[in-house]
PDB file of C-alpha atoms in Angstrom:
ATOM      1  CA  UNK A   1      -0.378   4.167   9.599  1.00 76.00           C
ATOM      2  CA  UNK A   2       0.248   1.964   6.567  1.00 83.00           C
ATOM      3  CA  UNK A   3       3.775   1.060   5.513  1.00 93.00           C
ATOM      4  CA  UNK A   4       3.230   2.553   2.097  1.00 94.00           C
ATOM      5  CA  UNK A   5       6.756   2.092   0.783  1.00 93.00           C
ATOM      6  CA  UNK A   6       6.557  -1.640   1.464  1.00 96.00           C
ATOM      7  CA  UNK A   7       3.116  -1.756  -0.159  1.00 97.00           C
ATOM      8  CA  UNK A   8       4.525   0.010  -3.196  1.00 96.00           C
ATOM      9  CA  UNK A   9       7.699  -2.041  -3.402  1.00 95.00           C
ATOM     10  CA  UNK A  10       5.751  -5.293  -3.542  1.00 96.00           C
ATOM     11  CA  UNK A  11       4.232  -4.179  -6.841  1.00 96.00           C
ATOM     12  CA  UNK A  12       5.373  -2.916 -10.224  1.00 96.00           C
ATOM     13  CA  UNK A  13       3.266   0.161  -9.534  1.00 98.00           C
ATOM     14  CA  UNK A  14       0.035   0.964  -7.704  1.00 98.00           C
ATOM     15  CA  UNK A  15      -3.171   1.271  -9.731  1.00 98.00           C
ATOM     16  CA  UNK A  16      -5.483   4.143  -8.774  1.00 99.00           C
ATOM     17  CA  UNK A  17      -9.168   4.080  -9.707  1.00 99.00           C
ATOM     18  CA  UNK A  18     -10.877   6.261 -12.328  1.00 98.00           C
ATOM     19  CA  UNK A  19     -13.671   8.796 -12.705  1.00 96.00           C
ATOM     20  CA  UNK A  20     -16.512   8.539 -10.210  1.00 94.00           C
ATOM     21  CA  UNK A  21     -19.016  11.028 -11.578  1.00 90.00           C
ATOM     22  CA  UNK A  22     -18.894   9.531 -15.069  1.00 89.00           C
ATOM     23  CA  UNK A  23     -19.928   6.125 -13.753  1.00 94.00           C
ATOM     24  CA  UNK A  24     -22.700   7.571 -11.581  1.00 94.00           C
ATOM     25  CA  UNK A  25     -24.083   9.235 -14.697  1.00 92.00           C
ATOM     26  CA  UNK A  26     -23.887   5.942 -16.583  1.00 92.00           C
ATOM     27  CA  UNK A  27     -25.938   4.384 -13.799  1.00 94.00           C
ATOM     28  CA  UNK A  28     -28.596   7.035 -14.366  1.00 93.00           C
ATOM     29  CA  UNK A  29     -27.867   9.640 -11.691  1.00 90.00           C
ATOM     30  CA  UNK A  30     -28.151  13.295 -12.691  1.00 87.00           C
ATOM     31  CA  UNK A  31     -25.247  15.034 -10.940  1.00 82.00           C
ATOM     32  CA  UNK A  32     -25.491  18.438 -12.575  1.00 81.00           C
ATOM     33  CA  UNK A  33     -25.324  19.991  -9.139  1.00 81.00           C
ATOM     34  CA  UNK A  34     -22.722  21.926  -7.099  1.00 78.00           C
ATOM     35  CA  UNK A  35     -22.292  18.809  -4.931  1.00 82.00           C
ATOM     36  CA  UNK A  36     -21.395  16.781  -8.034  1.00 79.00           C
ATOM     37  CA  UNK A  37     -20.704  13.115  -7.153  1.00 84.00           C
ATOM     38  CA  UNK A  38     -21.203  13.858  -3.434  1.00 86.00           C
ATOM     39  CA  UNK A  39     -24.894  14.243  -4.284  1.00 88.00           C
ATOM     40  CA  UNK A  40     -25.130  10.444  -4.301  1.00 93.00           C
ATOM     41  CA  UNK A  41     -24.298  10.354  -0.585  1.00 95.00           C
ATOM     42  CA  UNK A  42     -27.745  11.738   0.191  1.00 94.00           C
ATOM     43  CA  UNK A  43     -29.892   8.949  -1.207  1.00 92.00           C
ATOM     44  CA  UNK A  44     -27.973   6.833  -3.741  1.00 95.00           C
ATOM     45  CA  UNK A  45     -25.388   5.029  -1.630  1.00 97.00           C
ATOM     46  CA  UNK A  46     -26.042   1.808  -3.542  1.00 97.00           C
ATOM     47  CA  UNK A  47     -24.672   3.476  -6.664  1.00 97.00           C
ATOM     48  CA  UNK A  48     -21.553   4.594  -4.810  1.00 97.00           C
ATOM     49  CA  UNK A  49     -20.840   1.049  -3.655  1.00 98.00           C
ATOM     50  CA  UNK A  50     -21.440  -0.257  -7.165  1.00 98.00           C
ATOM     51  CA  UNK A  51     -18.935   2.160  -8.707  1.00 98.00           C
ATOM     52  CA  UNK A  52     -16.306   1.281  -6.095  1.00 98.00           C
ATOM     53  CA  UNK A  53     -16.855  -2.399  -6.846  1.00 99.00           C
ATOM     54  CA  UNK A  54     -16.487  -1.830 -10.582  1.00 99.00           C
ATOM     55  CA  UNK A  55     -13.071  -0.269 -10.070  1.00 99.00           C
ATOM     56  CA  UNK A  56     -11.973  -2.947  -7.616  1.00 99.00           C
ATOM     57  CA  UNK A  57     -12.897  -5.626 -10.132  1.00 99.00           C
ATOM     58  CA  UNK A  58     -11.021  -3.670 -12.803  1.00 98.00           C
ATOM     59  CA  UNK A  59      -7.855  -3.937 -10.710  1.00 98.00           C
ATOM     60  CA  UNK A  60      -7.653  -0.727  -8.685  1.00 99.00           C
ATOM     61  CA  UNK A  61      -5.283  -0.884  -5.710  1.00 99.00           C
ATOM     62  CA  UNK A  62      -6.584   2.445  -4.377  1.00 99.00           C
ATOM     63  CA  UNK A  63     -10.225   3.474  -4.432  1.00 99.00           C
ATOM     64  CA  UNK A  64     -11.078   7.087  -3.640  1.00 99.00           C
ATOM     65  CA  UNK A  65     -14.111   8.104  -1.575  1.00 98.00           C
ATOM     66  CA  UNK A  66     -16.941  10.197  -3.022  1.00 96.00           C
ATOM     67  CA  UNK A  67     -16.133  13.177  -0.788  1.00 96.00           C
ATOM     68  CA  UNK A  68     -14.319  15.389  -3.301  1.00 94.00           C
ATOM     69  CA  UNK A  69     -17.014  18.070  -3.239  1.00 91.00           C
ATOM     70  CA  UNK A  70     -18.567  17.109   0.105  1.00 93.00           C
ATOM     71  CA  UNK A  71     -18.488  20.002   2.582  1.00 93.00           C
ATOM     72  CA  UNK A  72     -20.735  21.176   5.407  1.00 94.00           C
ATOM     73  CA  UNK A  73     -21.420  24.450   3.599  1.00 91.00           C
ATOM     74  CA  UNK A  74     -22.119  22.643   0.351  1.00 89.00           C
ATOM     75  CA  UNK A  75     -24.676  20.350   1.977  1.00 92.00           C
ATOM     76  CA  UNK A  76     -26.186  23.333   3.810  1.00 93.00           C
ATOM     77  CA  UNK A  77     -27.150  24.781   0.443  1.00 90.00           C
ATOM     78  CA  UNK A  78     -29.286  21.647  -0.026  1.00 90.00           C
ATOM     79  CA  UNK A  79     -31.001  22.219   3.320  1.00 93.00           C
ATOM     80  CA  UNK A  80     -28.945  19.616   5.184  1.00 94.00           C
ATOM     81  CA  UNK A  81     -27.920  20.533   8.735  1.00 96.00           C
ATOM     82  CA  UNK A  82     -24.355  20.340  10.024  1.00 97.00           C
ATOM     83  CA  UNK A  83     -24.644  17.073  11.958  1.00 97.00           C
ATOM     84  CA  UNK A  84     -26.199  15.293   8.987  1.00 96.00           C
ATOM     85  CA  UNK A  85     -23.601  16.782   6.640  1.00 96.00           C
ATOM     86  CA  UNK A  86     -20.751  15.540   8.817  1.00 98.00           C
ATOM     87  CA  UNK A  87     -22.284  12.074   8.919  1.00 98.00           C
ATOM     88  CA  UNK A  88     -22.555  12.056   5.112  1.00 97.00           C
ATOM     89  CA  UNK A  89     -18.902  13.042   4.768  1.00 98.00           C
ATOM     90  CA  UNK A  90     -17.882  10.163   7.062  1.00 98.00           C
ATOM     91  CA  UNK A  91     -20.252   7.884   5.162  1.00 98.00           C
ATOM     92  CA  UNK A  92     -18.233   8.433   1.986  1.00 98.00           C
ATOM     93  CA  UNK A  93     -15.308   6.605   3.593  1.00 99.00           C
ATOM     94  CA  UNK A  94     -17.533   3.997   5.235  1.00 99.00           C
ATOM     95  CA  UNK A  95     -18.978   3.055   1.840  1.00 98.00           C
ATOM     96  CA  UNK A  96     -15.540   2.717   0.268  1.00 99.00           C
ATOM     97  CA  UNK A  97     -14.278   0.605   3.177  1.00 99.00           C
ATOM     98  CA  UNK A  98     -17.370  -1.600   2.977  1.00 99.00           C
ATOM     99  CA  UNK A  99     -16.923  -2.097  -0.768  1.00 99.00           C
ATOM    100  CA  UNK A 100     -13.235  -2.922  -0.316  1.00 99.00           C
ATOM    101  CA  UNK A 101     -13.825  -5.348   2.559  1.00 99.00           C
ATOM    102  CA  UNK A 102     -16.594  -7.161   0.698  1.00 99.00           C
ATOM    103  CA  UNK A 103     -14.434  -7.366  -2.408  1.00 99.00           C
ATOM    104  CA  UNK A 104     -11.458  -8.986  -0.651  1.00 98.00           C
ATOM    105  CA  UNK A 105     -13.814 -11.641   0.748  1.00 98.00           C
ATOM    106  CA  UNK A 106     -15.229 -12.405  -2.700  1.00 98.00           C
ATOM    107  CA  UNK A 107     -14.042 -14.849  -5.351  1.00 97.00           C
ATOM    108  CA  UNK A 108     -12.991 -11.877  -7.499  1.00 97.00           C
ATOM    109  CA  UNK A 109     -10.018 -11.188  -5.221  1.00 98.00           C
ATOM    110  CA  UNK A 110      -6.899 -13.372  -5.374  1.00 96.00           C
ATOM    111  CA  UNK A 111      -4.403 -12.436  -2.660  1.00 96.00           C
ATOM    112  CA  UNK A 112      -1.678 -14.367  -4.470  1.00 94.00           C
ATOM    113  CA  UNK A 113      -1.897 -11.991  -7.422  1.00 93.00           C
ATOM    114  CA  UNK A 114      -2.562  -8.591  -5.873  1.00 96.00           C
ATOM    115  CA  UNK A 115      -2.358  -6.626  -2.640  1.00 97.00           C
ATOM    116  CA  UNK A 116      -5.362  -5.758  -0.502  1.00 98.00           C
ATOM    117  CA  UNK A 117      -6.716  -2.486  -1.944  1.00 99.00           C
ATOM    118  CA  UNK A 118      -6.456   0.738   0.042  1.00 99.00           C
ATOM    119  CA  UNK A 119      -9.152   3.335   0.711  1.00 99.00           C
ATOM    120  CA  UNK A 120      -8.248   6.981   0.151  1.00 99.00           C
ATOM    121  CA  UNK A 121     -10.486   9.722   1.552  1.00 99.00           C
ATOM    122  CA  UNK A 122     -10.857  12.380  -1.120  1.00 98.00           C
ATOM    123  CA  UNK A 123     -10.006  15.916  -0.029  1.00 98.00           C
ATOM    124  CA  UNK A 124     -10.965  18.239  -2.844  1.00 96.00           C
ATOM    125  CA  UNK A 125      -9.764  21.847  -3.053  1.00 97.00           C
ATOM    126  CA  UNK A 126     -11.507  24.981  -1.829  1.00 96.00           C
ATOM    127  CA  UNK A 127     -12.304  25.733  -5.461  1.00 93.00           C
ATOM    128  CA  UNK A 128     -14.412  22.577  -5.715  1.00 90.00           C
ATOM    129  CA  UNK A 129     -16.672  23.930  -2.971  1.00 89.00           C
ATOM    130  CA  UNK A 130     -16.923  27.260  -4.801  1.00 89.00           C
ATOM    131  CA  UNK A 131     -17.908  25.335  -7.963  1.00 83.00           C
ATOM    132  CA  UNK A 132     -16.743  28.251 -10.105  1.00 88.00           C
ATOM    133  CA  UNK A 133     -13.866  26.581 -11.924  1.00 86.00           C
ATOM    134  CA  UNK A 134     -11.231  28.009  -9.579  1.00 90.00           C
ATOM    135  CA  UNK A 135      -9.808  24.559  -8.843  1.00 87.00           C
ATOM    136  CA  UNK A 136      -8.398  24.878 -12.369  1.00 90.00           C
ATOM    137  CA  UNK A 137      -7.032  28.381 -11.761  1.00 94.00           C
ATOM    138  CA  UNK A 138      -6.060  28.606  -8.082  1.00 94.00           C
ATOM    139  CA  UNK A 139      -6.935  32.289  -7.919  1.00 94.00           C
ATOM    140  CA  UNK A 140      -8.480  32.180  -4.460  1.00 94.00           C
ATOM    141  CA  UNK A 141      -9.199  35.326  -2.495  1.00 91.00           C
ATOM    142  CA  UNK A 142      -8.199  33.748   0.831  1.00 95.00           C
ATOM    143  CA  UNK A 143      -4.837  32.844   2.360  1.00 96.00           C
ATOM    144  CA  UNK A 144      -3.179  29.918   4.120  1.00 98.00           C
ATOM    145  CA  UNK A 145      -4.823  30.263   7.538  1.00 98.00           C
ATOM    146  CA  UNK A 146      -8.299  30.590   6.052  1.00 98.00           C
ATOM    147  CA  UNK A 147      -7.667  27.563   3.855  1.00 98.00           C
ATOM    148  CA  UNK A 148      -6.547  25.578   6.900  1.00 98.00           C
ATOM    149  CA  UNK A 149      -9.768  26.497   8.660  1.00 97.00           C
ATOM    150  CA  UNK A 150     -11.816  25.483   5.619  1.00 96.00           C
ATOM    151  CA  UNK A 151     -10.235  22.023   5.481  1.00 97.00           C
ATOM    152  CA  UNK A 152      -9.914  21.170   9.186  1.00 98.00           C
ATOM    153  CA  UNK A 153     -13.433  20.023   9.983  1.00 97.00           C
ATOM    154  CA  UNK A 154     -13.725  17.804   6.930  1.00 97.00           C
ATOM    155  CA  UNK A 155     -10.276  16.283   7.480  1.00 98.00           C
ATOM    156  CA  UNK A 156     -11.167  15.408  11.075  1.00 99.00           C
ATOM    157  CA  UNK A 157     -14.436  13.761  10.063  1.00 99.00           C
ATOM    158  CA  UNK A 158     -12.865  11.827   7.203  1.00 99.00           C
ATOM    159  CA  UNK A 159     -10.089  10.608   9.519  1.00 99.00           C
ATOM    160  CA  UNK A 160     -12.666   9.409  12.058  1.00 99.00           C
ATOM    161  CA  UNK A 161     -13.895   6.893   9.469  1.00 99.00           C
ATOM    162  CA  UNK A 162     -10.407   5.308   9.316  1.00 98.00           C
ATOM    163  CA  UNK A 163      -9.293   5.597   5.693  1.00 99.00           C
ATOM    164  CA  UNK A 164      -5.851   4.287   4.811  1.00 98.00           C
ATOM    165  CA  UNK A 165      -4.803   7.674   3.452  1.00 99.00           C
ATOM    166  CA  UNK A 166      -5.997  11.083   2.302  1.00 99.00           C
ATOM    167  CA  UNK A 167      -6.229  11.798  -1.423  1.00 99.00           C
ATOM    168  CA  UNK A 168      -5.598  15.556  -1.535  1.00 99.00           C
ATOM    169  CA  UNK A 169      -6.452  16.025  -5.164  1.00 98.00           C
ATOM    170  CA  UNK A 170      -6.878  18.615  -7.913  1.00 97.00           C
ATOM    171  CA  UNK A 171      -4.989  21.120  -5.775  1.00 98.00           C
ATOM    172  CA  UNK A 172      -4.425  24.263  -7.896  1.00 98.00           C
ATOM    173  CA  UNK A 173      -1.848  26.119  -5.814  1.00 98.00           C
ATOM    174  CA  UNK A 174       0.964  25.298  -3.408  1.00 98.00           C
ATOM    175  CA  UNK A 175      -0.515  27.414  -0.616  1.00 98.00           C
ATOM    176  CA  UNK A 176      -3.536  25.115  -0.418  1.00 98.00           C
ATOM    177  CA  UNK A 177      -1.353  22.005  -0.328  1.00 99.00           C
ATOM    178  CA  UNK A 178       0.599  23.485   2.569  1.00 99.00           C
ATOM    179  CA  UNK A 179      -2.649  24.525   4.273  1.00 99.00           C
ATOM    180  CA  UNK A 180      -4.010  20.974   4.117  1.00 99.00           C
ATOM    181  CA  UNK A 181      -0.793  19.529   5.518  1.00 99.00           C
ATOM    182  CA  UNK A 182      -0.794  22.206   8.207  1.00 98.00           C
ATOM    183  CA  UNK A 183      -4.359  21.315   9.148  1.00 99.00           C
ATOM    184  CA  UNK A 184      -3.473  17.618   9.362  1.00 99.00           C
ATOM    185  CA  UNK A 185      -0.561  18.506  11.637  1.00 98.00           C
ATOM    186  CA  UNK A 186      -2.653  20.840  13.817  1.00 98.00           C
ATOM    187  CA  UNK A 187      -5.260  18.110  14.273  1.00 98.00           C
ATOM    188  CA  UNK A 188      -2.547  15.492  14.930  1.00 98.00           C
ATOM    189  CA  UNK A 189      -4.205  13.090  12.496  1.00 98.00           C
ATOM    190  CA  UNK A 190      -2.402   9.784  12.035  1.00 97.00           C
ATOM    191  CA  UNK A 191      -3.428   9.509   8.384  1.00 98.00           C
ATOM    192  CA  UNK A 192      -0.818   9.945   5.637  1.00 98.00           C
ATOM    193  CA  UNK A 193      -1.633  11.780   2.428  1.00 99.00           C
ATOM    194  CA  UNK A 194      -0.692  12.196  -1.168  1.00 99.00           C
ATOM    195  CA  UNK A 195      -0.786  15.616  -2.801  1.00 99.00           C
ATOM    196  CA  UNK A 196      -1.952  15.767  -6.394  1.00 99.00           C
ATOM    197  CA  UNK A 197      -2.039  19.049  -8.315  1.00 99.00           C
ATOM    198  CA  UNK A 198      -4.115  20.133 -11.289  1.00 97.00           C
ATOM    199  CA  UNK A 199      -1.711  21.332 -13.990  1.00 98.00           C
ATOM    200  CA  UNK A 200      -2.054  23.835 -16.824  1.00 97.00           C
ATOM    201  CA  UNK A 201       0.842  22.697 -19.015  1.00 98.00           C
ATOM    202  CA  UNK A 202       3.899  20.439 -19.091  1.00 98.00           C
ATOM    203  CA  UNK A 203       5.720  22.240 -16.262  1.00 99.00           C
ATOM    204  CA  UNK A 204       3.285  24.260 -14.129  1.00 99.00           C
ATOM    205  CA  UNK A 205       0.322  23.706 -11.839  1.00 98.00           C
ATOM    206  CA  UNK A 206      -2.918  25.593 -12.388  1.00 98.00           C
ATOM    207  CA  UNK A 207      -1.924  28.893 -10.777  1.00 97.00           C
ATOM    208  CA  UNK A 208       1.349  29.008 -12.718  1.00 98.00           C
ATOM    209  CA  UNK A 209       3.696  27.744  -9.995  1.00 98.00           C
ATOM    210  CA  UNK A 210       6.436  25.424 -11.229  1.00 99.00           C
ATOM    211  CA  UNK A 211       5.672  21.769 -10.493  1.00 99.00           C
ATOM    212  CA  UNK A 212       9.348  21.449  -9.543  1.00 99.00           C
ATOM    213  CA  UNK A 213       8.902  24.087  -6.841  1.00 99.00           C
ATOM    214  CA  UNK A 214       5.873  22.193  -5.530  1.00 99.00           C
ATOM    215  CA  UNK A 215       7.697  18.860  -5.457  1.00 99.00           C
ATOM    216  CA  UNK A 216      10.650  20.438  -3.690  1.00 99.00           C
ATOM    217  CA  UNK A 217       8.447  22.119  -1.074  1.00 99.00           C
ATOM    218  CA  UNK A 218       6.634  18.872  -0.242  1.00 99.00           C
ATOM    219  CA  UNK A 219       9.709  16.656  -0.113  1.00 98.00           C
ATOM    220  CA  UNK A 220      10.336  17.448   3.565  1.00 95.00           C
ATOM    221  CA  UNK A 221       6.923  16.269   4.792  1.00 98.00           C
ATOM    222  CA  UNK A 222       7.188  12.778   6.269  1.00 96.00           C
ATOM    223  CA  UNK A 223       3.429  12.183   6.079  1.00 96.00           C
ATOM    224  CA  UNK A 224       3.282  12.876   2.331  1.00 98.00           C
ATOM    225  CA  UNK A 225       3.251   9.476   0.640  1.00 98.00           C
ATOM    226  CA  UNK A 226       3.406  10.680  -2.949  1.00 99.00           C
ATOM    227  CA  UNK A 227       3.388  13.840  -5.043  1.00 99.00           C
ATOM    228  CA  UNK A 228       1.936  14.277  -8.482  1.00 99.00           C
ATOM    229  CA  UNK A 229      -0.972  15.386 -10.599  1.00 99.00           C
ATOM    230  CA  UNK A 230      -4.529  14.639 -11.611  1.00 98.00           C
ATOM    231  CA  UNK A 231      -7.339  16.280 -13.568  1.00 95.00           C
ATOM    232  CA  UNK A 232      -4.750  17.233 -16.183  1.00 96.00           C
ATOM    233  CA  UNK A 233      -4.480  16.678 -19.940  1.00 94.00           C
ATOM    234  CA  UNK A 234      -2.654  13.410 -20.730  1.00 95.00           C
ATOM    235  CA  UNK A 235      -0.346  15.158 -23.203  1.00 95.00           C
ATOM    236  CA  UNK A 236       1.380  17.004 -20.340  1.00 98.00           C
ATOM    237  CA  UNK A 237       1.889  14.062 -17.999  1.00 98.00           C
ATOM    238  CA  UNK A 238       5.196  12.578 -19.144  1.00 98.00           C
ATOM    239  CA  UNK A 239       6.938  15.950 -19.002  1.00 99.00           C
ATOM    240  CA  UNK A 240       5.446  16.735 -15.586  1.00 99.00           C
ATOM    241  CA  UNK A 241       6.698  13.420 -14.196  1.00 99.00           C
ATOM    242  CA  UNK A 242      10.216  14.201 -15.370  1.00 99.00           C
ATOM    243  CA  UNK A 243      10.086  17.580 -13.642  1.00 99.00           C
ATOM    244  CA  UNK A 244       8.782  16.077 -10.386  1.00 99.00           C
ATOM    245  CA  UNK A 245      11.409  13.339 -10.083  1.00 99.00           C
ATOM    246  CA  UNK A 246      14.154  15.969 -10.331  1.00 98.00           C
ATOM    247  CA  UNK A 247      13.014  17.555  -7.074  1.00 98.00           C
ATOM    248  CA  UNK A 248      11.693  14.782  -4.844  1.00 98.00           C
ATOM    249  CA  UNK A 249      12.472  11.220  -3.902  1.00 97.00           C
ATOM    250  CA  UNK A 250       8.826  10.564  -3.074  1.00 98.00           C
ATOM    251  CA  UNK A 251       6.786   8.291  -5.348  1.00 99.00           C
ATOM    252  CA  UNK A 252       5.061  10.100  -8.208  1.00 99.00           C
ATOM    253  CA  UNK A 253       1.301   9.731  -8.641  1.00 99.00           C
ATOM    254  CA  UNK A 254      -0.495  10.539 -11.907  1.00 99.00           C
ATOM    255  CA  UNK A 255      -4.147  10.143 -12.800  1.00 98.00           C
ATOM    256  CA  UNK A 256      -5.001  12.488 -15.647  1.00 96.00           C
ATOM    257  CA  UNK A 257      -8.253  13.060 -17.474  1.00 94.00           C
ATOM    258  CA  UNK A 258      -9.347  11.015 -20.472  1.00 88.00           C
ATOM    259  CA  UNK A 259      -7.973  13.486 -22.997  1.00 75.00           C
ATOM    260  CA  UNK A 260     -11.259  15.243 -23.650  1.00 68.00           C
ATOM    261  CA  UNK A 261     -11.294  18.972 -22.907  1.00 67.00           C
ATOM    262  CA  UNK A 262     -13.459  20.358 -20.092  1.00 60.00           C
ATOM    263  CA  UNK A 263     -15.045  23.800 -20.193  1.00 63.00           C
ATOM    264  CA  UNK A 264     -15.618  24.850 -16.548  1.00 61.00           C
ATOM    265  CA  UNK A 265     -18.054  27.564 -17.594  1.00 64.00           C
ATOM    266  CA  UNK A 266     -20.394  25.417 -19.701  1.00 56.00           C
ATOM    267  CA  UNK A 267     -19.511  22.274 -17.688  1.00 59.00           C
ATOM    268  CA  UNK A 268     -19.218  20.263 -20.916  1.00 62.00           C
ATOM    269  CA  UNK A 269     -16.570  18.038 -22.513  1.00 52.00           C
ATOM    270  CA  UNK A 270     -15.298  17.985 -26.095  1.00 57.00           C
ATOM    271  CA  UNK A 271     -12.672  16.178 -28.153  1.00 55.00           C
ATOM    272  CA  UNK A 272     -11.477  12.588 -28.015  1.00 56.00           C
ATOM    273  CA  UNK A 273      -9.880  10.368 -25.380  1.00 55.00           C
ATOM    274  CA  UNK A 274      -6.498   8.631 -25.404  1.00 60.00           C
ATOM    275  CA  UNK A 275      -5.425   5.007 -24.941  1.00 78.00           C
ATOM    276  CA  UNK A 276      -4.524   4.608 -21.285  1.00 82.00           C
ATOM    277  CA  UNK A 277      -2.879   1.239 -21.829  1.00 80.00           C
ATOM    278  CA  UNK A 278      -0.323   2.887 -24.123  1.00 84.00           C
ATOM    279  CA  UNK A 279       0.111   6.050 -22.054  1.00 91.00           C
ATOM    280  CA  UNK A 280       0.576   4.118 -18.798  1.00 92.00           C
ATOM    281  CA  UNK A 281       3.705   2.501 -20.207  1.00 94.00           C
ATOM    282  CA  UNK A 282       5.294   5.868 -20.978  1.00 96.00           C
ATOM    283  CA  UNK A 283       4.262   7.308 -17.599  1.00 97.00           C
ATOM    284  CA  UNK A 284       5.716   4.320 -15.774  1.00 98.00           C
ATOM    285  CA  UNK A 285       8.946   4.539 -17.760  1.00 98.00           C
ATOM    286  CA  UNK A 286       9.160   8.260 -16.940  1.00 98.00           C
ATOM    287  CA  UNK A 287       9.017   7.468 -13.224  1.00 99.00           C
ATOM    288  CA  UNK A 288       5.380   7.258 -12.085  1.00 99.00           C
ATOM    289  CA  UNK A 289       4.709   4.675  -9.366  1.00 99.00           C
ATOM    290  CA  UNK A 290       0.978   5.265  -8.897  1.00 99.00           C
ATOM    291  CA  UNK A 291      -1.136   5.471 -12.064  1.00 98.00           C
ATOM    292  CA  UNK A 292      -4.875   5.844 -12.610  1.00 98.00           C
ATOM    293  CA  UNK A 293      -7.466   8.049 -14.264  1.00 97.00           C
ATOM    294  CA  UNK A 294      -9.507  11.136 -13.445  1.00 96.00           C
ATOM    295  CA  UNK A 295     -12.408  12.804 -15.268  1.00 91.00           C
ATOM    296  CA  UNK A 296     -14.129  10.757 -17.994  1.00 88.00           C
ATOM    297  CA  UNK A 297     -11.945   7.696 -17.497  1.00 94.00           C
ATOM    298  CA  UNK A 298     -13.677   4.351 -17.030  1.00 95.00           C
ATOM    299  CA  UNK A 299     -13.254   0.941 -15.402  1.00 97.00           C
ATOM    300  CA  UNK A 300     -12.085  -0.255 -18.817  1.00 96.00           C
ATOM    301  CA  UNK A 301      -9.242   2.276 -18.718  1.00 95.00           C
ATOM    302  CA  UNK A 302      -8.275   1.131 -15.227  1.00 97.00           C
ATOM    303  CA  UNK A 303      -8.398  -2.503 -16.316  1.00 97.00           C
ATOM    304  CA  UNK A 304      -5.955  -1.703 -19.116  1.00 95.00           C
ATOM    305  CA  UNK A 305      -3.588  -0.034 -16.643  1.00 96.00           C
ATOM    306  CA  UNK A 306      -3.952  -2.966 -14.236  1.00 97.00           C
ATOM    307  CA  UNK A 307      -3.101  -5.502 -16.922  1.00 95.00           C
ATOM    308  CA  UNK A 308       0.129  -3.628 -17.627  1.00 94.00           C
ATOM    309  CA  UNK A 309       0.902  -3.404 -13.895  1.00 96.00           C
ATOM    310  CA  UNK A 310       0.510  -7.137 -13.376  1.00 93.00           C
ATOM    311  CA  UNK A 311       2.282  -8.343 -16.511  1.00 84.00           C
TER     312      UNK A 311
END
């Protein structure tokens, strides 16, 4: 297990990568599919490696695997059998590790100026599998034990590919966060995790639970590296950070959306984006120690954050 506190303390803050699906679309891949960016695992692995490399070059200290929406049941709907689906889920981590290892051997990496990047295996919520927008509401019709069962198989397969950590992201309710941690404990996986919630406003996660209650509940878990938010409007982030730091001594992670507004029913974006270089300063000053971007953010946004982190 990585000594994450030492890794963090050697830096001003840790830079997380940005949107994956946006870059796949820019490379020409049509991902209007329930599998979303995980669709590329089937026959566009070269694109996945390219996107990882773009974020590494931009200065990301953590790159996140393309497994957010990758599940056995999801692949089954594409006619892919269980064994193949499990291999594709593991492949998501393999590709990220390969991209990272090749990057640190290249002339683009200077070990005197930055730490070796980490690979986080993305663990998306149950709602991402449903693909009905419920990862932004948290109104599931199943409970903790069923959520544990849903996550167990994927967690085990992701862990087998040896990521540095789990990125448990866009979690819309506290029950699911506790279910994921319970599944990790049941499986006795030696992989730490961060928990990142999707939030509806400046003080609450998607299902209406107070972010302070979530931070307090997760503070006791020794394998939780950081607590925070992603896939959230930038205008709420500074306030959310202030709420989180009141209830936990764990590092705070934030990687919000670009500022555009997503409609989960039409699956379209509207509005304008914000300057991440300016926002990162306020988020850092509020207490964030891991900062990146989520939907619609770009390598350029991550480069701006990285320049602030290393100056």
